Every structure is written in structure tokens, then in C-alpha cells.
Amino acid sequence: MKIVYYTSGITGSGRVVTGIAIGNALRRKGMDREFTILSSSPFARLADGFNHVEIPAEDENALSPENYPSSELFKKLKELAPDVMIVDLLWFPIHHFSKELPCKKLLICRYVHEKFFSIPLPGGRLDFDPSRFDLVLATEPFESMVPMQQINPIVIRNRDEILSREDALKKLGLDEGRQNCLFAFNGHPGDFRRAQKKYSHLEDFYRMVYSTNYKGGLFPAVDYFNAFDFMVCGAGYNQFWEAIFFDKEAVFEATESIFGDQARRVQECQEYYFDKNGADQLVEIVLKL
């Protein structure tokens, strides 16, 4: 079964990380050999071990009803010819040609404002049409105007797949003599430096380990979670739900985004508990299509 995960990933590494999480779930089923991540992400290097195809980001003109046949996105999807396509948020780039793709199509959606489903364009408003997808899945708890089936948040690793505390400390060159804090930001450029100044006082209490995927940080950071007693990180989808899933004591720094609301995630979801990785739930759904 050929499966393509499509996303943008222009800002931050989160979208590619979600693709890797799905790839890991497929690997647990022995089905990752025909899995492809298709994105415009500058963080393709993180997907080492999976097939990643990078395409340029294209605007509404390139993907319009008149021009989409010559777009890189359309041509690459026709070339890949997936049996199943998993679309992470980006319903609008494929809107005008999705019905030409004979594969099963799933849209996975984290929390977004309602305006995300109605995009104003120079040529007129583009409205989301759920009939173009076989299934729409919410990958975190939220209410939406669009009917969705909810699965658990998608996380890059399962709990039994990360390093023990002893091994994590050894790999990081740390010892048990002092409490350790992971300071990690992978969202917008500049988030890391702004937050570093705000939390500089933590160096008086913890041995700090600083990490950002913009500069070759720990990846995946979850592999080292058992080494840390406390975390400071962004409130983007992946970092937030990784901390929750692995039950880490953490403080989350929310930043603004166009369609999402990280502050809402922090306020409403910190007590949300789940045992099964949404990536595994998603793969089970794909196998039943």
C-alpha cells in the first residue's frame, strides 16, 4: 500500500515531525517501505530513514483551476500515485484537483479557528468541502464547525521506545548529581532566543540543556526525556503533546499563529490524558479503508 503524507512545513519542524510519527507507526506494522513524506519543509533532514520528497511552496495562482495541471504539487502526486493520501491541514492547495486523485484521502486537523475553512482569495472565497475527503480526523480535542472523528494526539514515539534515564544521561554526558532541565523551541525563528532570556534564572536551579532544530538540536528530543526533571518548551502541537504523553513537568510558552491558538491548547488541554498514540490509531484507520 502506497501512502503519502502531505504537508507544508515552511515554518518550524512540526509538520515534518508529524509525518515521521506516522512513519514510525507504519514501521511498527512493517508497512513503512512505501511511505512518502511530501512537503516544502527546510527540515527534511529530520526525516532521515523515510522517503521525503521536497517540492517548492506554490501560491493560489499556481494551484488555480487553470494552472494546477502544471503545478509541482499536482505533478508529484500523480507521479507518486498513492493508494492513500494523508493531508495535514492543507486542504486548500489540493482543492481544485483532489477529485482527480483516485486514492483514499484523509484530512488530519489540529485545533484551528473556523476561518481556516474559508479562505479569502483575490479570485473569490475558497470554502472547505468535506466531500472531497473520505475522512476528516481531529488529532486533538476541540470543537469545530466541520464534522470530524477524533483520535488521540499524534506523537513521534511510544512510551516504550525512548531511552532509559541511565542511557539518556550517558548519551548527554550528564550525571545524577543535579536536576536537569530541557529547554527546547522548534517553532518560529527567534522563539528560542526570546524565551532563553525570560527563563535564564533557571540556570540557578537546574543543569540546562538547550536545543532547537534550527541549529542541530536533540532529535527526537523525546528519546532523552527520562534524563530531565523539568522542561521549558513551545506550545506548538508536537512539543505540547509529547510533554503530555510522557507526563513531563513542563512550562509552555505559547506564540501566535495565523489559524491556531497555542494559548488555548495550554489552557484547556494540560489535563487531557491518553494512553494510545494517535499515530497508531491513524494507521489502524488507514488499514481499514
PDB file of C-alpha atoms in Angstrom:
ATOM      1  CA  MET A   1       0.000   0.000   0.000  1.00  0.00           C
ATOM      2  CA  LYS A   2       1.492   3.303  -1.112  1.00  0.00           C
ATOM      3  CA  ILE A   3       0.849   6.035   1.461  1.00  0.00           C
ATOM      4  CA  VAL A   4       1.722   9.721   1.022  1.00  0.00           C
ATOM      5  CA  TYR A   5       1.686  12.216   3.882  1.00  0.00           C
ATOM      6  CA  TYR A   6       1.389  15.737   2.502  1.00  0.00           C
ATOM      7  CA  THR A   7       2.007  18.964   4.410  1.00  0.00           C
ATOM      8  CA  SER A   8       3.721  22.340   4.071  1.00  0.00           C
ATOM      9  CA  GLY A   9       6.213  22.709   6.911  1.00  0.00           C
ATOM     10  CA  ILE A  10       7.544  26.070   5.751  1.00  0.00           C
ATOM     11  CA  THR A  11       7.791  27.407   9.322  1.00  0.00           C
ATOM     12  CA  GLY A  12       9.080  25.200  12.106  1.00  0.00           C
ATOM     13  CA  SER A  13       9.758  21.485  12.071  1.00  0.00           C
ATOM     14  CA  GLY A  14       6.422  20.349  13.498  1.00  0.00           C
ATOM     15  CA  ARG A  15       4.696  19.216  10.311  1.00  0.00           C
ATOM     16  CA  VAL A  16       7.617  17.007   9.266  1.00  0.00           C
ATOM     17  CA  VAL A  17       7.711  15.576  12.807  1.00  0.00           C
ATOM     18  CA  THR A  18       4.054  14.556  12.480  1.00  0.00           C
ATOM     19  CA  GLY A  19       4.942  12.781   9.240  1.00  0.00           C
ATOM     20  CA  ILE A  20       7.795  10.975  10.982  1.00  0.00           C
ATOM     21  CA  ALA A  21       5.426   9.949  13.786  1.00  0.00           C
ATOM     22  CA  ILE A  22       3.064   8.416  11.217  1.00  0.00           C
ATOM     23  CA  GLY A  23       6.026   6.733   9.525  1.00  0.00           C
ATOM     24  CA  ASN A  24       7.098   5.253  12.857  1.00  0.00           C
ATOM     25  CA  ALA A  25       3.586   3.886  13.414  1.00  0.00           C
ATOM     26  CA  LEU A  26       3.654   2.318   9.949  1.00  0.00           C
ATOM     27  CA  ARG A  27       7.094   0.876  10.739  1.00  0.00           C
ATOM     28  CA  ARG A  28       5.676  -0.757  13.856  1.00  0.00           C
ATOM     29  CA  LYS A  29       3.273  -2.528  11.485  1.00  0.00           C
ATOM     30  CA  GLY A  30       6.034  -3.343   8.997  1.00  0.00           C
ATOM     31  CA  MET A  31       4.431  -1.066   6.391  1.00  0.00           C
ATOM     32  CA  ASP A  32       6.810   1.886   6.039  1.00  0.00           C
ATOM     33  CA  ARG A  33       8.620   0.870   2.835  1.00  0.00           C
ATOM     34  CA  GLU A  34       6.045   2.540   0.568  1.00  0.00           C
ATOM     35  CA  PHE A  35       5.520   5.585   2.774  1.00  0.00           C
ATOM     36  CA  THR A  36       6.459   9.047   1.467  1.00  0.00           C
ATOM     37  CA  ILE A  37       6.526  12.439   3.178  1.00  0.00           C
ATOM     38  CA  LEU A  38       5.773  15.193   0.660  1.00  0.00           C
ATOM     39  CA  SER A  39       6.467  18.720   1.882  1.00  0.00           C
ATOM     40  CA  SER A  40       8.118  22.082   1.330  1.00  0.00           C
ATOM     41  CA  SER A  41       9.932  21.896   4.645  1.00  0.00           C
ATOM     42  CA  PRO A  42      13.517  23.069   5.195  1.00  0.00           C
ATOM     43  CA  PHE A  43      13.682  20.372   7.895  1.00  0.00           C
ATOM     44  CA  ALA A  44      13.634  17.412   5.512  1.00  0.00           C
ATOM     45  CA  ARG A  45      16.894  16.219   7.095  1.00  0.00           C
ATOM     46  CA  LEU A  46      14.922  15.205  10.189  1.00  0.00           C
ATOM     47  CA  ALA A  47      13.064  12.592   8.138  1.00  0.00           C
ATOM     48  CA  ASP A  48      16.236  10.533   7.684  1.00  0.00           C
ATOM     49  CA  GLY A  49      15.208   6.907   7.275  1.00  0.00           C
ATOM     50  CA  PHE A  50      11.989   7.770   5.443  1.00  0.00           C
ATOM     51  CA  ASN A  51      11.413   8.757   1.848  1.00  0.00           C
ATOM     52  CA  HIS A  52      10.997  12.545   1.808  1.00  0.00           C
ATOM     53  CA  VAL A  53      10.153  14.392  -1.395  1.00  0.00           C
ATOM     54  CA  GLU A  54      10.600  18.155  -1.282  1.00  0.00           C
ATOM     55  CA  ILE A  55       8.590  20.437  -3.558  1.00  0.00           C
ATOM     56  CA  PRO A  56       8.536  24.247  -3.725  1.00  0.00           C
ATOM     57  CA  ALA A  57       5.761  26.122  -1.965  1.00  0.00           C
ATOM     58  CA  GLU A  58       3.215  27.278  -4.554  1.00  0.00           C
ATOM     59  CA  ASP A  59       0.668  30.083  -4.365  1.00  0.00           C
ATOM     60  CA  GLU A  60      -3.027  30.203  -5.263  1.00  0.00           C
ATOM     61  CA  ASN A  61      -2.219  31.194  -8.845  1.00  0.00           C
ATOM     62  CA  ALA A  62      -0.110  28.096  -9.435  1.00  0.00           C
ATOM     63  CA  LEU A  63      -2.830  25.913  -7.887  1.00  0.00           C
ATOM     64  CA  SER A  64      -5.804  27.622  -9.548  1.00  0.00           C
ATOM     65  CA  PRO A  65      -8.306  25.674 -11.709  1.00  0.00           C
ATOM     66  CA  GLU A  66      -6.495  26.902 -14.839  1.00  0.00           C
ATOM     67  CA  ASN A  67      -2.906  26.287 -13.723  1.00  0.00           C
ATOM     68  CA  TYR A  68      -2.846  23.345 -11.321  1.00  0.00           C
ATOM     69  CA  PRO A  69      -2.031  20.730 -14.051  1.00  0.00           C
ATOM     70  CA  SER A  70       1.419  22.320 -14.388  1.00  0.00           C
ATOM     71  CA  SER A  71       1.974  22.724 -10.633  1.00  0.00           C
ATOM     72  CA  GLU A  72       4.730  20.763  -8.919  1.00  0.00           C
ATOM     73  CA  LEU A  73       2.281  19.515  -6.308  1.00  0.00           C
ATOM     74  CA  PHE A  74      -0.155  18.032  -8.818  1.00  0.00           C
ATOM     75  CA  LYS A  75       2.575  16.505 -10.967  1.00  0.00           C
ATOM     76  CA  LYS A  76       4.323  14.943  -7.976  1.00  0.00           C
ATOM     77  CA  LEU A  77       1.111  13.459  -6.571  1.00  0.00           C
ATOM     78  CA  LYS A  78       0.289  11.967  -9.967  1.00  0.00           C
ATOM     79  CA  GLU A  79       3.792  10.536 -10.127  1.00  0.00           C
ATOM     80  CA  LEU A  80       3.657   9.084  -6.607  1.00  0.00           C
ATOM     81  CA  ALA A  81       0.190   7.620  -7.295  1.00  0.00           C
ATOM     82  CA  PRO A  82      -0.645   6.835  -3.669  1.00  0.00           C
ATOM     83  CA  ASP A  83      -3.321   4.422  -2.564  1.00  0.00           C
ATOM     84  CA  VAL A  84      -3.899   6.622   0.489  1.00  0.00           C
ATOM     85  CA  MET A  85      -3.051  10.282   0.934  1.00  0.00           C
ATOM     86  CA  ILE A  86      -2.933  11.785   4.430  1.00  0.00           C
ATOM     87  CA  VAL A  87      -3.228  15.562   4.252  1.00  0.00           C
ATOM     88  CA  ASP A  88      -2.083  17.503   7.305  1.00  0.00           C
ATOM     89  CA  LEU A  89      -4.240  20.660   7.442  1.00  0.00           C
ATOM     90  CA  LEU A  90      -3.567  21.768   3.855  1.00  0.00           C
ATOM     91  CA  TRP A  91      -6.937  21.151   2.220  1.00  0.00           C
ATOM     92  CA  PHE A  92      -6.798  24.277   0.035  1.00  0.00           C
ATOM     93  CA  PRO A  93      -3.747  23.519  -2.188  1.00  0.00           C
ATOM     94  CA  ILE A  94      -5.384  20.330  -3.484  1.00  0.00           C
ATOM     95  CA  HIS A  95      -8.948  21.680  -3.535  1.00  0.00           C
ATOM     96  CA  HIS A  96      -9.253  22.128  -7.307  1.00  0.00           C
ATOM     97  CA  PHE A  97      -7.853  18.736  -8.271  1.00  0.00           C
ATOM     98  CA  SER A  98      -8.483  16.410  -5.323  1.00  0.00           C
ATOM     99  CA  LYS A  99     -11.234  14.587  -7.231  1.00  0.00           C
ATOM    100  CA  GLU A 100      -8.729  13.723  -9.955  1.00  0.00           C
ATOM    101  CA  LEU A 101      -6.712  11.717  -7.438  1.00  0.00           C
ATOM    102  CA  PRO A 102      -8.218   8.213  -7.308  1.00  0.00           C
ATOM    103  CA  CYS A 103      -6.719   7.415  -3.904  1.00  0.00           C
ATOM    104  CA  LYS A 104      -8.398   7.443  -0.491  1.00  0.00           C
ATOM    105  CA  LYS A 105      -7.936  10.856   1.114  1.00  0.00           C
ATOM    106  CA  LEU A 106      -7.779  11.689   4.825  1.00  0.00           C
ATOM    107  CA  LEU A 107      -7.501  15.157   6.319  1.00  0.00           C
ATOM    108  CA  ILE A 108      -5.940  15.352   9.775  1.00  0.00           C
ATOM    109  CA  CYS A 109      -6.590  18.564  11.643  1.00  0.00           C
ATOM    110  CA  ARG A 110      -5.312  20.028  14.902  1.00  0.00           C
ATOM    111  CA  TYR A 111      -7.067  22.976  16.550  1.00  0.00           C
ATOM    112  CA  VAL A 112      -7.730  25.804  14.085  1.00  0.00           C
ATOM    113  CA  HIS A 113     -10.005  28.830  14.027  1.00  0.00           C
ATOM    114  CA  GLU A 114     -13.169  28.482  11.975  1.00  0.00           C
ATOM    115  CA  LYS A 115     -11.778  30.947   9.424  1.00  0.00           C
ATOM    116  CA  PHE A 116      -9.320  28.231   8.391  1.00  0.00           C
ATOM    117  CA  PHE A 117     -12.142  26.557   6.458  1.00  0.00           C
ATOM    118  CA  SER A 118     -12.997  29.607   4.378  1.00  0.00           C
ATOM    119  CA  ILE A 119     -10.016  31.248   2.667  1.00  0.00           C
ATOM    120  CA  PRO A 120     -10.385  34.688   1.031  1.00  0.00           C
ATOM    121  CA  LEU A 121      -8.526  34.825  -2.292  1.00  0.00           C
ATOM    122  CA  PRO A 122      -8.294  37.536  -4.970  1.00  0.00           C
ATOM    123  CA  GLY A 123     -10.491  35.444  -7.258  1.00  0.00           C
ATOM    124  CA  GLY A 124     -13.115  34.728  -4.588  1.00  0.00           C
ATOM    125  CA  ARG A 125     -13.551  32.846  -1.343  1.00  0.00           C
ATOM    126  CA  LEU A 126     -12.481  29.206  -1.194  1.00  0.00           C
ATOM    127  CA  ASP A 127     -14.637  27.091   1.136  1.00  0.00           C
ATOM    128  CA  PHE A 128     -13.759  23.699   2.540  1.00  0.00           C
ATOM    129  CA  ASP A 129     -15.710  20.818   1.009  1.00  0.00           C
ATOM    130  CA  PRO A 130     -15.621  17.736   3.278  1.00  0.00           C
ATOM    131  CA  SER A 131     -16.961  15.556   0.469  1.00  0.00           C
ATOM    132  CA  ARG A 132     -13.528  15.756  -1.152  1.00  0.00           C
ATOM    133  CA  PHE A 133     -12.133  13.619   1.683  1.00  0.00           C
ATOM    134  CA  ASP A 134     -13.037  10.096   2.719  1.00  0.00           C
ATOM    135  CA  LEU A 135     -12.475  11.011   6.356  1.00  0.00           C
ATOM    136  CA  VAL A 136     -11.664  14.101   8.416  1.00  0.00           C
ATOM    137  CA  LEU A 137      -9.888  13.462  11.716  1.00  0.00           C
ATOM    138  CA  ALA A 138      -9.276  15.808  14.644  1.00  0.00           C
ATOM    139  CA  THR A 139      -5.912  14.973  16.196  1.00  0.00           C
ATOM    140  CA  GLU A 140      -6.500  16.818  19.455  1.00  0.00           C
ATOM    141  CA  PRO A 141      -9.648  17.708  21.422  1.00  0.00           C
ATOM    142  CA  PHE A 142     -11.576  20.685  20.040  1.00  0.00           C
ATOM    143  CA  GLU A 143     -14.983  21.584  18.671  1.00  0.00           C
ATOM    144  CA  SER A 144     -15.316  22.537  15.008  1.00  0.00           C
ATOM    145  CA  MET A 145     -17.934  23.604  12.508  1.00  0.00           C
ATOM    146  CA  VAL A 146     -16.624  20.754  10.338  1.00  0.00           C
ATOM    147  CA  PRO A 147     -17.744  17.267  11.456  1.00  0.00           C
ATOM    148  CA  MET A 148     -14.677  15.305  12.488  1.00  0.00           C
ATOM    149  CA  GLN A 149     -13.874  11.973  14.056  1.00  0.00           C
ATOM    150  CA  GLN A 150     -11.428  12.471  16.931  1.00  0.00           C
ATOM    151  CA  ILE A 151      -8.322  10.399  17.537  1.00  0.00           C
ATOM    152  CA  ASN A 152      -5.630  10.903  20.147  1.00  0.00           C
ATOM    153  CA  PRO A 153      -2.756  13.324  19.529  1.00  0.00           C
ATOM    154  CA  ILE A 154      -0.020  12.044  17.221  1.00  0.00           C
ATOM    155  CA  VAL A 155       3.338  11.586  18.966  1.00  0.00           C
ATOM    156  CA  ILE A 156       6.681  10.666  17.440  1.00  0.00           C
ATOM    157  CA  ARG A 157       7.480   7.792  19.826  1.00  0.00           C
ATOM    158  CA  ASN A 158       5.627   5.357  22.042  1.00  0.00           C
ATOM    159  CA  ARG A 159       6.494   5.238  25.727  1.00  0.00           C
ATOM    160  CA  ASP A 160       8.485   2.005  25.464  1.00  0.00           C
ATOM    161  CA  GLU A 161      10.664   3.326  22.631  1.00  0.00           C
ATOM    162  CA  ILE A 162      12.726   6.015  24.375  1.00  0.00           C
ATOM    163  CA  LEU A 163      15.998   5.763  26.281  1.00  0.00           C
ATOM    164  CA  SER A 164      16.091   4.801  29.940  1.00  0.00           C
ATOM    165  CA  ARG A 165      17.219   7.509  32.350  1.00  0.00           C
ATOM    166  CA  GLU A 166      20.626   5.878  32.697  1.00  0.00           C
ATOM    167  CA  ASP A 167      21.186   5.660  28.937  1.00  0.00           C
ATOM    168  CA  ALA A 168      19.834   9.153  28.268  1.00  0.00           C
ATOM    169  CA  LEU A 169      22.109  10.705  30.898  1.00  0.00           C
ATOM    170  CA  LYS A 170      25.086   8.820  29.476  1.00  0.00           C
ATOM    171  CA  LYS A 171      24.408   9.955  25.896  1.00  0.00           C
ATOM    172  CA  LEU A 172      24.060  13.563  27.023  1.00  0.00           C
ATOM    173  CA  GLY A 173      27.181  13.413  29.194  1.00  0.00           C
ATOM    174  CA  LEU A 174      25.179  14.159  32.351  1.00  0.00           C
ATOM    175  CA  ASP A 175      25.185  12.522  35.762  1.00  0.00           C
ATOM    176  CA  GLU A 176      22.728  12.082  38.604  1.00  0.00           C
ATOM    177  CA  GLY A 177      24.326  14.774  40.719  1.00  0.00           C
ATOM    178  CA  ARG A 178      21.936  17.582  39.770  1.00  0.00           C
ATOM    179  CA  GLN A 179      18.431  18.058  38.374  1.00  0.00           C
ATOM    180  CA  ASN A 180      18.276  18.636  34.645  1.00  0.00           C
ATOM    181  CA  CYS A 181      16.053  20.924  32.572  1.00  0.00           C
ATOM    182  CA  LEU A 182      15.431  20.628  28.837  1.00  0.00           C
ATOM    183  CA  PHE A 183      14.906  23.981  27.132  1.00  0.00           C
ATOM    184  CA  ALA A 184      13.652  23.302  23.596  1.00  0.00           C
ATOM    185  CA  PHE A 185      11.979  25.501  20.979  1.00  0.00           C
ATOM    186  CA  ASN A 186      11.390  24.466  17.366  1.00  0.00           C
ATOM    187  CA  GLY A 187       8.592  26.747  16.156  1.00  0.00           C
ATOM    188  CA  HIS A 188       9.179  30.197  14.709  1.00  0.00           C
ATOM    189  CA  PRO A 189      12.687  31.583  14.177  1.00  0.00           C
ATOM    190  CA  GLY A 190      13.518  33.770  17.171  1.00  0.00           C
ATOM    191  CA  ASP A 191      11.317  31.920  19.693  1.00  0.00           C
ATOM    192  CA  PHE A 192      14.364  30.244  21.202  1.00  0.00           C
ATOM    193  CA  ARG A 193      16.286  33.444  21.960  1.00  0.00           C
ATOM    194  CA  ARG A 194      13.266  35.325  23.313  1.00  0.00           C
ATOM    195  CA  ALA A 195      12.394  32.549  25.728  1.00  0.00           C
ATOM    196  CA  GLN A 196      16.002  31.951  26.726  1.00  0.00           C
ATOM    197  CA  LYS A 197      16.226  35.426  28.205  1.00  0.00           C
ATOM    198  CA  LYS A 198      12.920  35.001  30.058  1.00  0.00           C
ATOM    199  CA  TYR A 199      13.974  31.755  31.715  1.00  0.00           C
ATOM    200  CA  SER A 200      17.660  32.446  32.303  1.00  0.00           C
ATOM    201  CA  HIS A 201      17.054  32.274  36.080  1.00  0.00           C
ATOM    202  CA  LEU A 202      16.535  28.516  35.799  1.00  0.00           C
ATOM    203  CA  GLU A 203      20.283  28.105  35.461  1.00  0.00           C
ATOM    204  CA  ASP A 204      20.464  28.755  39.227  1.00  0.00           C
ATOM    205  CA  PHE A 205      18.411  25.632  39.909  1.00  0.00           C
ATOM    206  CA  TYR A 206      18.952  23.217  37.031  1.00  0.00           C
ATOM    207  CA  ARG A 207      21.640  21.947  34.748  1.00  0.00           C
ATOM    208  CA  MET A 208      20.264  23.323  31.481  1.00  0.00           C
ATOM    209  CA  VAL A 209      20.306  21.525  28.141  1.00  0.00           C
ATOM    210  CA  TYR A 210      19.391  23.848  25.261  1.00  0.00           C
ATOM    211  CA  SER A 211      18.025  22.534  21.985  1.00  0.00           C
ATOM    212  CA  THR A 212      16.487  23.848  18.766  1.00  0.00           C
ATOM    213  CA  ASN A 213      16.040  22.044  15.466  1.00  0.00           C
ATOM    214  CA  TYR A 214      17.121  25.246  13.734  1.00  0.00           C
ATOM    215  CA  LYS A 215      20.664  24.555  14.924  1.00  0.00           C
ATOM    216  CA  GLY A 216      21.027  20.793  15.045  1.00  0.00           C
ATOM    217  CA  GLY A 217      19.414  20.226  18.444  1.00  0.00           C
ATOM    218  CA  LEU A 218      18.407  16.962  20.079  1.00  0.00           C
ATOM    219  CA  PHE A 219      16.199  14.992  17.743  1.00  0.00           C
ATOM    220  CA  PRO A 220      13.916  13.474  18.553  1.00  0.00           C
ATOM    221  CA  ALA A 221      14.073  15.162  21.942  1.00  0.00           C
ATOM    222  CA  VAL A 222      11.621  12.638  23.402  1.00  0.00           C
ATOM    223  CA  ASP A 223      14.351   9.985  23.248  1.00  0.00           C
ATOM    224  CA  TYR A 224      16.101  11.860  26.080  1.00  0.00           C
ATOM    225  CA  PHE A 225      13.049  12.795  28.174  1.00  0.00           C
ATOM    226  CA  ASN A 226      13.937  10.419  31.020  1.00  0.00           C
ATOM    227  CA  ALA A 227      17.072  12.465  31.678  1.00  0.00           C
ATOM    228  CA  PHE A 228      15.050  15.596  32.504  1.00  0.00           C
ATOM    229  CA  ASP A 229      13.221  16.634  35.651  1.00  0.00           C
ATOM    230  CA  PHE A 230      11.695  19.758  34.115  1.00  0.00           C
ATOM    231  CA  MET A 231      11.076  21.208  30.653  1.00  0.00           C
ATOM    232  CA  VAL A 232      10.569  24.607  29.057  1.00  0.00           C
ATOM    233  CA  CYS A 233       9.220  24.391  25.528  1.00  0.00           C
ATOM    234  CA  GLY A 234       6.880  25.869  22.977  1.00  0.00           C
ATOM    235  CA  ALA A 235       3.158  25.146  22.954  1.00  0.00           C
ATOM    236  CA  GLY A 236       3.063  24.022  19.354  1.00  0.00           C
ATOM    237  CA  TYR A 237       1.310  20.749  18.601  1.00  0.00           C
ATOM    238  CA  ASN A 238       4.215  18.306  18.792  1.00  0.00           C
ATOM    239  CA  GLN A 239       6.129  19.686  21.749  1.00  0.00           C
ATOM    240  CA  PHE A 240       2.984  20.148  23.812  1.00  0.00           C
ATOM    241  CA  TRP A 241       1.574  16.681  23.234  1.00  0.00           C
ATOM    242  CA  GLU A 242       4.945  14.992  23.636  1.00  0.00           C
ATOM    243  CA  ALA A 243       5.253  16.525  27.115  1.00  0.00           C
ATOM    244  CA  ILE A 244       1.689  15.489  27.998  1.00  0.00           C
ATOM    245  CA  PHE A 245       2.026  11.937  26.652  1.00  0.00           C
ATOM    246  CA  PHE A 246       5.283  11.347  28.523  1.00  0.00           C
ATOM    247  CA  ASP A 247       3.925  13.032  31.679  1.00  0.00           C
ATOM    248  CA  LYS A 248       6.705  15.615  31.925  1.00  0.00           C
ATOM    249  CA  GLU A 249       6.599  18.553  34.306  1.00  0.00           C
ATOM    250  CA  ALA A 250       6.801  21.495  31.929  1.00  0.00           C
ATOM    251  CA  VAL A 251       6.090  25.145  31.321  1.00  0.00           C
ATOM    252  CA  PHE A 252       4.791  26.014  27.864  1.00  0.00           C
ATOM    253  CA  GLU A 253       5.414  29.269  26.008  1.00  0.00           C
ATOM    254  CA  ALA A 254       2.605  29.999  23.556  1.00  0.00           C
ATOM    255  CA  THR A 255       3.281  32.023  20.410  1.00  0.00           C
ATOM    256  CA  GLU A 256       0.853  33.474  17.903  1.00  0.00           C
ATOM    257  CA  SER A 257      -0.111  31.655  14.720  1.00  0.00           C
ATOM    258  CA  ILE A 258      -2.383  32.582  11.841  1.00  0.00           C
ATOM    259  CA  PHE A 259      -5.019  29.886  12.202  1.00  0.00           C
ATOM    260  CA  GLY A 260      -4.254  28.197  15.532  1.00  0.00           C
ATOM    261  CA  ASP A 261      -4.272  29.185  19.196  1.00  0.00           C
ATOM    262  CA  GLN A 262      -1.447  27.803  21.289  1.00  0.00           C
ATOM    263  CA  ALA A 263      -2.640  29.641  24.398  1.00  0.00           C
ATOM    264  CA  ARG A 264      -5.961  27.812  24.154  1.00  0.00           C
ATOM    265  CA  ARG A 265      -4.123  24.490  23.931  1.00  0.00           C
ATOM    266  CA  VAL A 266      -2.209  25.295  27.119  1.00  0.00           C
ATOM    267  CA  GLN A 267      -5.284  26.498  28.991  1.00  0.00           C
ATOM    268  CA  GLU A 268      -7.650  23.694  28.017  1.00  0.00           C
ATOM    269  CA  CYS A 269      -5.598  20.577  27.328  1.00  0.00           C
ATOM    270  CA  GLN A 270      -2.965  20.163  30.056  1.00  0.00           C
ATOM    271  CA  GLU A 271      -5.175  17.699  31.931  1.00  0.00           C
ATOM    272  CA  TYR A 272      -6.053  15.663  28.829  1.00  0.00           C
ATOM    273  CA  TYR A 273      -4.767  12.114  29.313  1.00  0.00           C
ATOM    274  CA  PHE A 274      -4.359   9.478  26.630  1.00  0.00           C
ATOM    275  CA  ASP A 275      -2.658   6.115  26.624  1.00  0.00           C
ATOM    276  CA  LYS A 276      -2.615   5.185  22.942  1.00  0.00           C
ATOM    277  CA  ASN A 277      -0.600   7.137  20.414  1.00  0.00           C
ATOM    278  CA  GLY A 278      -2.844   8.763  17.810  1.00  0.00           C
ATOM    279  CA  ALA A 279      -0.325   7.740  15.143  1.00  0.00           C
ATOM    280  CA  ASP A 280      -1.137   4.086  15.828  1.00  0.00           C
ATOM    281  CA  GLN A 281      -4.860   4.850  15.777  1.00  0.00           C
ATOM    282  CA  LEU A 282      -4.450   6.613  12.432  1.00  0.00           C
ATOM    283  CA  VAL A 283      -2.622   3.669  10.891  1.00  0.00           C
ATOM    284  CA  GLU A 284      -5.361   1.303  12.065  1.00  0.00           C
ATOM    285  CA  ILE A 285      -7.914   3.538  10.321  1.00  0.00           C
ATOM    286  CA  VAL A 286      -5.835   3.610   7.120  1.00  0.00           C
ATOM    287  CA  LEU A 287      -5.651  -0.195   7.068  1.00  0.00           C
ATOM    288  CA  LYS A 288      -9.440  -0.418   7.175  1.00  0.00           C
ATOM    289  CA  LEU A 289     -10.067   1.955   4.256  1.00  0.00           C
TER     290      LEU A 289
END
